[in-house]
Amino acid sequence: DDDFRRINWKATARRHRPITVEYQTERSQNVIAVIDTGRLMQSPVAEIAKLDYVINAALLLAYVVTGKGDKIGLMTFADDVLHYLSPKSGKGQFYRMLEQLYAVEAQPVEPDYRRALSYLAGKQRKRALVVIFTDLSGGMSMRSLVSQAALLAKRSLPLVVTISEPDIHAAAEQTPHDSLSTYQRMVAAQLLTDRQLALQDLHRQGVLTLDVPANQLSMAVINRYLELKGKTLL
């Protein structure tokens, strides 16, 4: 009973049976950029603070998301929530994010993931892609991130985004020539191990991760968003 204008003639020829095209109204989806502004985000990569890379990536994400007709929101936090914008569509939301992020600076404190993500859970009831830009520092802070992101995964789709550090990789791979370089190599190797364990813990809890060099951050985030959208996982 389908209209003949909906017949896909190429697919029909390939499969040797009538194939019709079904159109589905595209649903506007929610994306929230959650930005950690704690002390580790002020550490530099190639003389640029990690937070600056993250802000650029978040704004580019907002531009692409609004262009796709989806809604974008924003939250920044350190030991408390600093800014929150509910997800909205349109170019106006991009400019609101730009205004909020213009003066954001890293704070000399540890990030409180429990407080931040609990606040977000209370504000955002609908399913969303929650892109958490942060660092993996180890210890209690890292364990808190894993547990809170796992709770978030029960209702939304969290994506933890971190910037890999070339200096630490270089230190872990160096050939020691004295006691100082030996110590540096041991510490760097331990940091990388802790980081990898945290990423594995997040995977086991159903949390997506993205760990990329700073100069690849923006495009990697955009590509992952488009991939998830294309697979209708949002």
XYZ file of C-alpha atoms in Angstrom:
234
model
C 0.000 0.000 0.000
C 3.032 2.332 -0.122
C 3.025 5.264 -2.512
C 5.069 4.391 -5.621
C 7.020 7.636 -5.181
C 8.581 6.159 -2.029
C 10.071 3.196 -3.882
C 13.885 3.102 -3.758
C 14.584 1.833 -7.274
C 18.308 1.214 -6.731
C 17.686 -0.878 -3.608
C 14.849 -2.673 -5.391
C 17.171 -3.618 -8.277
C 19.860 -4.874 -5.876
C 17.518 -6.999 -3.765
C 15.117 -8.076 -6.559
C 12.104 -7.095 -4.452
C 10.283 -3.792 -3.867
C 11.999 -1.582 -1.269
C 10.403 1.641 -0.058
C 11.864 4.529 1.916
C 10.406 5.338 5.334
C 10.937 8.842 6.660
C 11.204 9.476 10.382
C 10.982 12.879 12.016
C 14.404 13.706 13.455
C 14.284 14.306 17.202
C 16.182 17.209 18.707
C 18.725 15.729 21.110
C 20.394 17.174 24.193
C 24.143 17.670 24.544
C 25.763 19.176 27.648
C 29.382 20.315 27.862
C 30.622 19.900 31.440
C 33.958 21.625 32.022
C 36.250 20.964 34.970
C 38.036 24.185 35.950
C 40.040 22.662 38.811
C 43.758 23.101 39.396
C 45.004 20.504 36.901
C 43.267 22.280 34.047
C 45.676 25.198 34.359
C 48.678 22.993 33.539
C 50.093 23.853 30.094
C 50.516 21.772 26.959
C 52.807 23.500 24.454
C 52.555 26.670 26.575
C 48.750 26.762 26.371
C 46.624 25.839 29.396
C 44.523 22.703 29.090
C 41.464 24.753 29.977
C 41.978 26.935 26.901
C 42.050 23.855 24.653
C 38.888 22.609 26.338
C 37.040 25.918 25.940
C 37.863 25.978 22.226
C 36.635 22.388 21.853
C 33.416 23.096 23.783
C 32.614 26.140 21.663
C 33.250 24.290 18.421
C 31.043 21.467 19.707
C 28.302 24.001 20.476
C 28.571 25.450 16.967
C 28.241 22.030 15.324
C 25.475 20.826 17.672
C 23.288 23.877 17.037
C 23.957 23.534 13.313
C 22.614 19.964 13.492
C 19.438 21.155 15.183
C 20.292 19.658 18.573
C 20.237 21.424 21.929
C 23.469 22.333 23.734
C 23.930 23.126 27.422
C 26.893 24.088 29.587
C 28.126 23.553 33.113
C 31.466 24.619 34.608
C 32.656 23.506 38.016
C 35.620 23.218 40.352
C 34.906 22.465 44.023
C 31.402 23.839 43.346
C 29.234 24.538 40.304
C 30.191 27.873 38.732
C 27.916 28.220 35.684
C 24.950 26.335 34.291
C 23.004 26.822 31.055
C 20.089 24.528 30.275
C 20.223 22.877 26.833
C 18.724 25.041 24.117
C 18.908 25.128 20.333
C 19.797 27.955 17.995
C 22.700 30.313 17.455
C 21.686 32.388 20.456
C 22.726 29.530 22.732
C 26.166 29.438 21.134
C 26.644 33.117 21.936
C 25.415 32.610 25.504
C 28.045 29.910 25.950
C 30.671 32.164 24.416
C 29.776 34.875 26.932
C 29.896 32.453 29.882
C 33.235 30.954 28.885
C 34.954 34.230 28.018
C 36.149 34.896 31.574
C 36.417 31.326 32.916
C 39.705 30.592 34.677
C 41.136 27.524 36.372
C 40.743 27.413 40.150
C 43.513 26.271 42.582
C 41.267 23.527 44.022
C 40.394 19.891 43.443
C 37.254 19.276 41.355
C 34.243 17.953 43.262
C 32.671 15.483 40.821
C 30.025 14.320 43.272
C 28.675 17.816 43.840
C 28.867 18.777 40.161
C 27.281 15.682 38.650
C 24.632 15.465 41.388
C 23.695 19.051 40.574
C 23.503 18.168 36.886
C 21.318 15.131 37.596
C 18.870 17.373 39.437
C 18.770 19.890 36.598
C 18.777 17.570 33.578
C 16.008 14.970 33.720
C 16.026 14.052 30.034
C 18.583 11.787 28.410
C 21.593 13.681 27.078
C 25.080 13.253 25.778
C 27.125 14.656 28.669
C 30.643 15.560 27.517
C 32.829 15.864 30.629
C 36.088 17.701 29.929
C 38.490 16.934 32.773
C 41.869 15.536 33.797
C 42.735 12.267 35.509
C 44.696 13.125 38.606
C 44.572 9.855 40.535
C 43.568 9.136 44.123
C 40.162 9.916 45.601
C 39.333 12.454 42.902
C 39.691 9.876 40.133
C 37.618 7.301 42.012
C 34.917 9.915 42.540
C 34.827 10.640 38.813
C 34.408 6.955 37.988
C 31.587 6.401 40.508
C 29.669 9.579 39.607
C 29.999 9.036 35.854
C 28.717 5.477 36.339
C 25.615 6.835 38.083
C 25.128 9.309 35.265
C 25.323 6.466 32.702
C 22.087 4.973 34.075
C 20.079 7.804 32.567
C 22.317 9.599 30.075
C 25.308 8.953 27.838
C 28.455 10.313 29.515
C 31.634 10.877 27.527
C 34.742 11.662 29.592
C 37.243 13.674 27.534
C 40.855 14.070 28.666
C 44.014 15.516 27.145
C 46.963 13.135 26.949
C 50.245 14.651 28.092
C 53.232 14.285 25.738
C 55.723 15.290 28.456
C 54.659 12.421 30.690
C 54.856 9.953 27.804
C 58.325 11.248 26.942
C 59.474 10.943 30.570
C 58.149 7.385 30.803
C 60.031 6.366 27.649
C 63.343 8.099 28.351
C 66.556 6.195 28.940
C 67.708 7.021 32.487
C 71.237 8.418 32.820
C 71.208 9.408 36.503
C 69.133 9.015 39.654
C 66.892 11.980 38.821
C 65.929 10.697 35.356
C 65.364 7.230 36.841
C 62.966 8.705 39.379
C 61.218 10.773 36.704
C 60.721 7.698 34.546
C 59.242 5.721 37.452
C 56.834 8.499 38.411
C 55.766 9.088 34.790
C 55.169 5.380 34.245
C 53.034 5.230 37.400
C 50.984 8.236 36.288
C 50.314 6.622 32.909
C 49.351 3.341 34.587
C 46.923 5.108 36.940
C 45.436 6.983 34.020
C 44.946 3.815 31.981
C 43.331 2.044 34.933
C 40.899 4.939 35.371
C 39.947 4.810 31.687
C 39.406 1.058 31.948
C 37.233 1.529 35.049
C 35.105 4.052 33.189
C 34.667 1.633 30.266
C 33.563 -1.129 32.628
C 30.929 1.196 34.078
C 29.490 1.940 30.642
C 31.104 5.368 30.320
C 32.583 6.438 26.984
C 36.073 7.962 26.997
C 38.234 10.032 24.692
C 41.922 10.552 25.521
C 43.688 12.529 22.807
C 46.559 15.010 22.333
C 45.663 18.674 22.828
C 46.064 19.578 19.155
C 43.527 16.895 18.166
C 40.987 17.621 20.894
C 38.409 19.730 19.039
C 38.110 17.514 15.961
C 38.117 14.327 18.033
C 35.188 15.594 20.126
C 33.227 16.676 17.037
C 33.853 13.356 15.299
C 32.700 11.396 18.350
C 29.513 13.486 18.616
C 28.747 12.923 14.934
C 29.498 9.213 15.285
C 27.140 8.815 18.247
C 24.456 10.856 16.513
C 24.819 8.783 13.356
C 24.361 5.593 15.365
C 21.302 7.117 17.124
C 22.893 6.468 20.514
C 22.044 9.893 21.940
